[in-house]
Amino acid sequence: MSGSIDDRIKRDILLTFLVIALLFVAVGFFMQLRWRNDHIDTVYQLLDAIVSTEQSDLANELFERRITALRLRLQDMVSLQHVISISLYDIQFRRLVHVTQKGAAESGRPAPELPAADLRAGGGYRVAGGFDTLFFTRQIRAMGENMGWLAIVYDLSVLRGQLRMFFIFLSILLLVTLLSMLTLLRWRLRRFVIAPLRELGAAVSSLEAGRLLPLDNLEGSGREVGGLARTFQSMTDRLNQSYRRLDETNRALRDSEQRFKSVFDHAPYAIVVTSLEDGRLLDANEVFIRRWGISKEPSGRLKPDRLSMVPPREAASIRRAVIKEGGVFNRDMEILRPDGSWEQILFSSVPITFGSEASMLSMTVNVTERRRAEDELRKSQEKFRTLFELSPEAILLVHLDSEAIHDVNKAFTGLYGYSREECLGRTTLALGIYQETAERAAIFRRLRAGEHLENAEVGVRHKNGTALICSLSSITLTLGGESFLLTVMRNITETRLLQEMMVQTEKMVSMGGIAAGIAHEINNPLGIILQAAQNLENRTRIDFAKNRAVAESVGLDLAQMNEYLRIRKLDRFIGDIQSAALRAADIVRHMLDFSRRSDAKRGLCDLEQLIYQALSLARSDYDLEKCYDFKKIQVDVRVAENVPSISCIATEIEQVFLNLLRNAAQAIAEAEPPVVSPRIDLSVTGLSGAVRIVIADNGPGMTEAIRRRIFEPFYTTKPPGIGTGLGLSVSYFIITQSHRGRMRAESPPGGGSRFIIELPADSDPKGEI
Amino acid sequence: MPGVLVVEEDLQCLAWGNSNQQFVKGAPIRFSEWISSPAASLCVPLLLPVLIGWCLWAGAFQPVAAQSPEPVIVAAVFARTGHGSLQSLPSYDMVQLAAKMVNDRGGVLGRPIKVLEFDSSSTVLGARRAAQQVVQADVLAVIGPSWSSQAMVMAPILQAAGIPMIATTATANGVTGLGDYIFRVCYTNDFQAEALARFAWENLEARRMAVLTIADDIYSETLSAEFIERFAGRGGRVEVQLRYLQTSVDFAEQLTAVQRASPDLVFVPGYTGDVGLILRQARRIGLTMPFLGGDGWTGIEQNAHLGPLPGDNYHTSHWHPAIGTPSSRTLLSALGAHYGDEALGMMDTGNATEYDALNLFVDAVRRAGRFDRAAIREALAATRYFPGASGTISFRGSRDPAKAIVVLRITNAGAAYVTRMEPQ
């Protein structure tokens, strides 16, 4: 650096002014050029306008060669300021008139002559003599015809003077401006910049020497330098404060680093820092070092500096994820331990800058044990789920408060006919499972009271309306903090039926024993009564010789006596005795059927033939015909193809069929209102190892109470004296006892009754069912 | 106020009302007069069947021509545009009015007259172009122009084309000398100069004159020269003669010179526009002497923009409503019928010449008996004592009529009739 600011600024100012002056001169020159051209153009326009206004008159006067008039006219025109002379020419360029301004003539400057070239050029203007004179020429035309030429010499010397004056004024202005600015700037510079800068320099030198010179005397040196001094002072203060704060921050940083280092080293998880570029181990905490058998040198260097925990491809994938997605979080991975075993880990990694190197901070959590436990838990859940699903008992999980069904198993859906989706979220009340809502309410009440239910028998209903009996066991349990009812239902409808049947059978068996004794005891007196009644009848008959002989012997008129008997209805009494005794005998005979064991008569039977025989008997049954017209009933018999042959006692089975047909006909006949198209369907189908015979009517059916008692001996719904009440019980006895079959009655909701008989097939004639 | 008639002299002295109408030989006799004559009472019964037969025969071959006769085309050349248009526009109307009157009476030789109007643009070049257009239009004759300078330009062209031209107020001497097809219905400048000199000398008793002439204008220059010659002949002295441009608006230079000369009378043979300005500027600078002008001043009182012109100002003209000749009265009644009460406001005292020009042409056609330009020219040249509204017209070889001059004075109320001077 050389030269003072003062000198250099002086030089710069001069240079700047020189450039400005040059620019001014250049711009001025171009402006002048433009201005001059504009001026000339304006003059031309003016002259042209003047001539245009006079053109018509000029043309006419030229045409008439009115020279005097033309001279007068040109004299008017030449009086215009700065016009030196005007000349008028004919079309052959001969000058006709020439007028000169008086002043111009007096000034001694002769009017410049017009060169013919100007005229021949067709008009326009030309500047000559260095902006001194403008030569204007124009054709005088009228009616599209050229009449001559007009030439005007215009004085431009004024313009030249104006140009000269402009440049002189501009130069003087520039010079004065330059000198004043130079003086002023120099003074300002010294007073407000150079002197204060020197003082500031002295102050800085003092700062270097360790003391601070007061800068108060710079206040008057202008805003900028004064401000600079203040800034300088405040900067020094702030610098000191910054140093102090820096020390504190460094200390805090060291402490923080220590803490984080401690956290890093003693973290219970394996933490490692690796290079993002090549996977080198840059740092690792103690857990990591211990688990991977790495040694750490005092310099912090790890040996070995690389590990191959995961296959290279996966390592590259992790690095990509860290770079592109900003990290890997809780990724399940399997890594190879140094001892060759595999370990399940949760791997997380984020990119960091370690020192100056792009790195990734990775943390691994060993989840091998946790995974194993989760696996077992899952298996256990699956097991219990399977148990729940495949349980033969219907299981129902109901939310205790909302009573909504939470879950059901397959047995439940099978039992009730509802799909799982239909059940979930709805209540058993909404599904209509319980036959009696009061019963359901009672169950809930008891369960809410903390009681357990075990094998409570409840009436339930299938989706299709079929009534079922279930054994219900229920407990309350807590799942996920909420109370549920776990209810297990077992369908015991069949069991109940079997129980009924067993009771019935027991009744029959005891009935058989009793019947045998009673029959024997009653048959003898009955024989006596019947015989006595028969004798009474026989021995009053008139046609018997013996009777007549005895009557004659005692003097009795048999005819009169018979008349007496008839009138006094004694004959009827005898008949009544006979019929009553026969009826009693019939009952006794039926009772004896309970005790019969006639296996000897068992043989292969044609069920279809037996059915048709029974039908034939029914149709010819006098009693039946008397009360019920069997012929009006449409009987439909269907025998399946593959019915296995059975071994049975034909007469007994036939009697069973007859009883059932008779019962059906009676039920139809008694129906109120009458059945419109009465029918009885008989069907024989083969089961596996059995034959099922179903006899169904479309009569009024029966109530559940009747159905339960229908096979009881002496139970009848008929008026007294009509039936013995033994038909169905005997039939039941024949099927169940004599043939080891099964028999039950149903009364579907649609009406009618169905009697179902299942007889064991021939292959297993004595098989248990 | 234009149109108000001021009669200062008794018109009984004028011989116009007593003059007998005389017709040249061969001129058509009016049908109404002829039909009442004894000859007609013999001819009609004999000729009527022949005439009817001829009409039927001619009608069989020329039915269309008989129904709509082809019009006779006449050109009217005046200034519709330019500085003279204001003064010149009524000229067209006068020609059309005259044509209408002729057509209303059955046309000329059975054919109606159709007037085509051409514009001279108030300039000689415009007049020349109009003459060329007239030649192209193939007209039978030309009525106009009214300016001598324009007539000087048009005359050679129409002469070459053989079209008769009847100038209206072109008084410059040389106009009709340009060809035998060139006629005019106005007096000439030498006669006008004589009348003006006489009026100046006798009526105004002027002895020292100043003359302002339109530079190089043929009308103004010739009238000035003739006037100076005649005035000087009477012993008068022309103190100063100055020239000016017709289009000038500032006459200070000329009027200052007049003021210096201080004449008894100032003679300005100019036109309405320039004269109006001269009069106003003269009175403004204190010139009180009378101003005298030629027929170029005609209608000056109707130039509303000039306002009232103070002082004694006289000029010659061609007609005045106060002239009580039958033809003048016919014109007046026709004007009244056509334009109503404002009729005189529509025209000036020079416009009777246009009316006369067309009627003279019609008269010539009738006398010629056919629509042939040469025949019409012959008939025109042979005109004797044609009773025009502006005076009787007779051509005696020169094609310039010797007519009476009307002298008018400009008053605030209009142009007042002063006197009428017969040719000597």
Short mmCIF file of C-alpha atoms in Angstrom, two decimals, chain A residues 89-326:
data_model
loop_
_atom_site.label_atom_id
_atom_site.label_comp_id
_atom_site.label_asym_id
_atom_site.label_seq_id
_atom_site.Cartn_x
_atom_site.Cartn_y
_atom_site.Cartn_z
CA TYR A 89 -39.01 29.15 -61.51
CA ASP A 90 -41.06 27.90 -64.37
CA ILE A 91 -41.13 24.25 -65.30
CA GLN A 92 -38.10 24.76 -67.51
CA PHE A 93 -36.25 26.06 -64.40
CA ARG A 94 -36.16 29.59 -65.75
CA ARG A 95 -36.29 32.01 -62.90
CA LEU A 96 -39.42 34.12 -63.11
CA VAL A 97 -39.32 36.04 -59.86
CA HIS A 98 -36.67 36.51 -57.24
CA VAL A 99 -37.19 38.45 -54.05
CA THR A 100 -34.68 39.11 -51.28
CA GLN A 101 -35.31 40.21 -47.76
CA LYS A 102 -34.49 43.80 -47.29
CA GLY A 103 -32.36 43.26 -44.22
CA ALA A 104 -30.39 40.54 -45.95
CA ALA A 105 -29.60 42.81 -48.85
CA GLU A 106 -28.56 45.55 -46.48
CA SER A 107 -26.25 43.30 -44.50
CA GLY A 108 -24.26 42.95 -47.67
CA ARG A 109 -24.59 39.24 -47.87
CA PRO A 110 -25.68 38.40 -51.38
CA ALA A 111 -28.44 35.83 -51.71
CA PRO A 112 -26.91 32.51 -52.63
CA GLU A 113 -27.86 31.32 -56.05
CA LEU A 114 -29.75 28.08 -56.33
CA PRO A 115 -27.98 25.37 -58.22
CA ALA A 116 -30.22 23.79 -60.77
CA ALA A 117 -29.43 20.40 -59.22
CA ASP A 118 -31.54 21.33 -56.19
CA LEU A 119 -34.50 21.96 -58.39
CA ARG A 120 -34.09 18.89 -60.48
CA ALA A 121 -33.81 16.76 -57.35
CA GLY A 122 -37.59 17.09 -57.04
CA GLY A 123 -37.69 19.19 -53.91
CA GLY A 124 -36.56 18.91 -50.32
CA TYR A 125 -33.85 20.70 -48.45
CA ARG A 126 -30.12 20.92 -48.25
CA VAL A 127 -27.90 22.50 -45.60
CA ALA A 128 -24.80 24.25 -46.81
CA GLY A 129 -21.96 26.41 -45.51
CA GLY A 130 -21.58 24.52 -42.22
CA PHE A 131 -25.08 24.98 -40.82
CA ASP A 132 -25.19 28.44 -42.30
CA THR A 133 -27.86 28.21 -44.96
CA LEU A 134 -30.81 25.97 -45.70
CA PHE A 135 -31.87 25.61 -49.29
CA PHE A 136 -35.51 24.66 -49.57
CA THR A 137 -37.06 23.75 -52.89
CA ARG A 138 -40.53 22.61 -53.76
CA GLN A 139 -42.58 21.97 -56.79
CA ILE A 140 -45.69 24.12 -57.24
CA ARG A 141 -48.48 21.80 -58.23
CA ALA A 142 -52.16 22.20 -58.81
CA MET A 143 -54.75 19.95 -60.35
CA GLY A 144 -52.08 17.26 -60.56
CA GLU A 145 -49.95 19.44 -62.76
CA ASN A 146 -46.54 20.92 -62.18
CA MET A 147 -46.64 24.69 -62.60
CA GLY A 148 -43.16 25.58 -61.53
CA TRP A 149 -40.66 25.60 -58.66
CA LEU A 150 -40.21 27.61 -55.54
CA ALA A 151 -36.83 27.93 -53.83
CA ILE A 152 -36.25 29.48 -50.41
CA VAL A 153 -32.87 30.33 -48.90
CA TYR A 154 -33.15 30.17 -45.12
CA ASP A 155 -30.56 31.57 -42.73
CA LEU A 156 -29.35 29.02 -40.16
CA SER A 157 -26.52 31.13 -38.70
CA VAL A 158 -28.60 31.65 -35.55
CA LEU A 159 -28.61 27.92 -34.98
CA ARG A 160 -24.87 27.81 -35.28
CA GLY A 161 -24.55 30.58 -32.69
CA GLN A 162 -26.84 28.69 -30.37
CA LEU A 163 -24.70 25.58 -30.65
CA ARG A 164 -21.57 27.50 -29.87
CA MET A 165 -23.18 29.12 -26.84
CA PHE A 166 -24.42 25.79 -25.57
CA PHE A 167 -20.96 24.25 -25.53
CA ILE A 168 -19.35 27.28 -23.89
CA PHE A 169 -22.03 27.25 -21.19
CA LEU A 170 -21.65 23.53 -20.66
CA SER A 171 -17.85 23.79 -20.30
CA ILE A 172 -18.03 26.62 -17.81
CA LEU A 173 -20.70 24.79 -15.82
CA LEU A 174 -18.60 21.65 -15.65
CA LEU A 175 -15.50 23.52 -14.62
CA VAL A 176 -17.23 25.41 -11.85
CA THR A 177 -18.93 22.25 -10.59
CA LEU A 178 -15.66 20.37 -10.65
CA LEU A 179 -13.76 22.97 -8.66
CA SER A 180 -16.50 23.43 -6.06
CA MET A 181 -17.00 19.70 -5.53
CA LEU A 182 -13.28 19.08 -5.29
CA THR A 183 -12.82 21.70 -2.64
CA LEU A 184 -15.84 20.65 -0.67
CA LEU A 185 -15.08 16.94 -0.79
CA ARG A 186 -11.47 17.41 0.25
CA TRP A 187 -12.47 19.50 3.19
CA ARG A 188 -15.13 16.97 4.24
CA LEU A 189 -12.77 14.08 3.81
CA ARG A 190 -10.12 15.57 6.01
CA ARG A 191 -12.47 16.74 8.65
CA PHE A 192 -14.68 13.66 8.93
CA VAL A 193 -12.71 10.69 7.67
CA ILE A 194 -8.97 11.00 7.63
CA ALA A 195 -8.52 12.70 11.01
CA PRO A 196 -10.91 10.35 12.85
CA LEU A 197 -9.33 7.32 11.18
CA ARG A 198 -5.98 8.36 12.46
CA GLU A 199 -7.40 8.63 15.94
CA LEU A 200 -9.01 5.26 15.59
CA GLY A 201 -5.70 3.83 14.45
CA ALA A 202 -4.08 5.19 17.57
CA ALA A 203 -6.84 3.63 19.68
CA VAL A 204 -6.38 0.22 18.03
CA SER A 205 -2.65 0.42 18.66
CA SER A 206 -3.39 1.13 22.30
CA LEU A 207 -5.69 -1.93 22.41
CA GLU A 208 -2.89 -4.06 21.16
CA ALA A 209 -0.76 -2.64 23.92
CA GLY A 210 -3.34 -3.87 26.39
CA ARG A 211 -5.11 -0.66 27.29
CA LEU A 212 -8.07 1.04 25.68
CA LEU A 213 -7.74 4.63 24.62
CA PRO A 214 -10.91 6.66 25.14
CA LEU A 215 -12.52 7.42 21.78
CA ASP A 216 -14.79 10.21 23.00
CA ASN A 217 -13.11 12.86 20.90
CA LEU A 218 -14.26 11.03 17.76
CA GLU A 219 -17.90 11.82 18.48
CA GLY A 220 -17.78 14.96 16.38
CA SER A 221 -16.21 13.24 13.42
CA GLY A 222 -19.42 12.21 11.72
CA ARG A 223 -21.94 9.50 12.22
CA GLU A 224 -20.09 6.77 10.38
CA VAL A 225 -16.68 7.10 12.06
CA GLY A 226 -18.25 7.87 15.45
CA GLY A 227 -20.38 4.79 14.98
CA LEU A 228 -17.30 2.85 13.99
CA ALA A 229 -15.57 3.88 17.20
CA ARG A 230 -18.57 2.86 19.29
CA THR A 231 -18.88 -0.38 17.41
CA PHE A 232 -15.19 -0.99 17.99
CA GLN A 233 -15.61 -0.42 21.72
CA SER A 234 -18.70 -2.59 21.97
CA MET A 235 -17.00 -5.24 19.86
CA THR A 236 -14.11 -5.43 22.31
CA ASP A 237 -16.53 -5.83 25.21
CA ARG A 238 -18.50 -8.50 23.44
CA LEU A 239 -15.31 -10.28 22.50
CA ASN A 240 -14.35 -10.55 26.15
CA GLN A 241 -17.82 -11.80 27.06
CA SER A 242 -17.72 -14.29 24.20
CA TYR A 243 -14.44 -15.71 25.44
CA ARG A 244 -15.91 -16.20 28.89
CA ARG A 245 -19.01 -17.82 27.53
CA LEU A 246 -16.91 -19.98 25.27
CA ASP A 247 -14.97 -21.28 28.26
CA GLU A 248 -18.20 -22.05 30.10
CA THR A 249 -19.68 -23.73 27.07
CA ASN A 250 -16.56 -25.83 26.59
CA ARG A 251 -16.71 -26.94 30.17
CA ALA A 252 -20.38 -27.80 29.89
CA LEU A 253 -19.63 -29.59 26.67
CA ARG A 254 -16.98 -31.69 28.28
CA ASP A 255 -19.36 -32.60 31.10
CA SER A 256 -22.08 -33.41 28.65
CA GLU A 257 -19.73 -35.51 26.58
CA GLN A 258 -18.68 -37.36 29.70
CA ARG A 259 -22.31 -38.05 30.58
CA PHE A 260 -23.19 -39.20 27.13
CA LYS A 261 -20.09 -41.30 26.95
CA SER A 262 -21.09 -42.94 30.21
CA VAL A 263 -24.61 -43.52 28.89
CA PHE A 264 -23.21 -44.92 25.67
CA ASP A 265 -20.75 -47.20 27.39
CA HIS A 266 -23.10 -48.50 30.06
CA ALA A 267 -26.22 -48.81 28.01
CA PRO A 268 -27.72 -52.30 28.53
CA TYR A 269 -28.02 -52.69 24.76
CA ALA A 270 -25.31 -53.25 22.28
CA ILE A 271 -24.55 -49.96 20.57
CA VAL A 272 -22.07 -49.56 17.77
CA VAL A 273 -20.98 -46.79 15.44
CA THR A 274 -19.93 -47.89 11.97
CA SER A 275 -18.76 -46.09 8.91
CA LEU A 276 -21.48 -45.58 6.35
CA GLU A 277 -18.94 -45.81 3.62
CA ASP A 278 -17.30 -49.17 4.28
CA GLY A 279 -18.91 -50.52 7.45
CA ARG A 280 -15.80 -50.13 9.62
CA LEU A 281 -16.40 -50.22 13.37
CA LEU A 282 -15.72 -46.75 14.68
CA ASP A 283 -16.92 -47.10 18.25
CA ALA A 284 -18.86 -49.54 20.37
CA ASN A 285 -20.16 -49.63 23.91
CA GLU A 286 -19.18 -52.13 26.51
CA VAL A 287 -22.08 -54.47 25.96
CA PHE A 288 -21.28 -54.68 22.29
CA ILE A 289 -17.59 -55.19 22.93
CA ARG A 290 -18.30 -57.90 25.44
CA ARG A 291 -20.84 -59.71 23.34
CA TRP A 292 -18.78 -59.68 20.19
CA GLY A 293 -15.40 -60.32 21.76
CA ILE A 294 -13.86 -57.13 20.56
CA SER A 295 -10.91 -55.52 22.18
CA LYS A 296 -10.57 -51.83 22.52
CA GLU A 297 -7.14 -50.29 22.52
CA PRO A 298 -6.33 -47.37 24.79
CA SER A 299 -6.34 -45.19 21.68
CA GLY A 300 -9.98 -46.15 21.23
CA ARG A 301 -9.28 -48.28 18.18
CA LEU A 302 -11.31 -51.49 17.98
CA LYS A 303 -9.94 -54.84 16.98
CA PRO A 304 -11.08 -56.37 14.78
CA ASP A 305 -12.45 -53.27 13.04
CA ARG A 306 -15.01 -55.22 11.03
CA LEU A 307 -17.68 -57.78 11.82
CA SER A 308 -19.79 -59.87 9.55
CA MET A 309 -22.96 -60.25 11.54
CA VAL A 310 -25.25 -60.11 8.58
CA PRO A 311 -24.79 -61.11 4.97
CA PRO A 312 -23.16 -58.35 2.87
CA ARG A 313 -26.35 -57.85 0.82
CA GLU A 314 -28.42 -57.17 3.92
CA ALA A 315 -25.74 -54.86 5.28
CA ALA A 316 -25.86 -52.87 2.05
CA SER A 317 -29.66 -52.73 2.24
CA ILE A 318 -29.46 -51.38 5.80
CA ARG A 319 -26.92 -48.73 4.74
CA ARG A 320 -29.19 -47.67 1.87
CA ALA A 321 -32.20 -47.43 4.16
CA VAL A 322 -30.20 -45.36 6.66
CA ILE A 323 -29.04 -42.97 3.96
CA LYS A 324 -32.28 -42.68 1.98
CA GLU A 325 -34.98 -43.09 4.61
CA GLY A 326 -33.15 -41.51 7.52
#
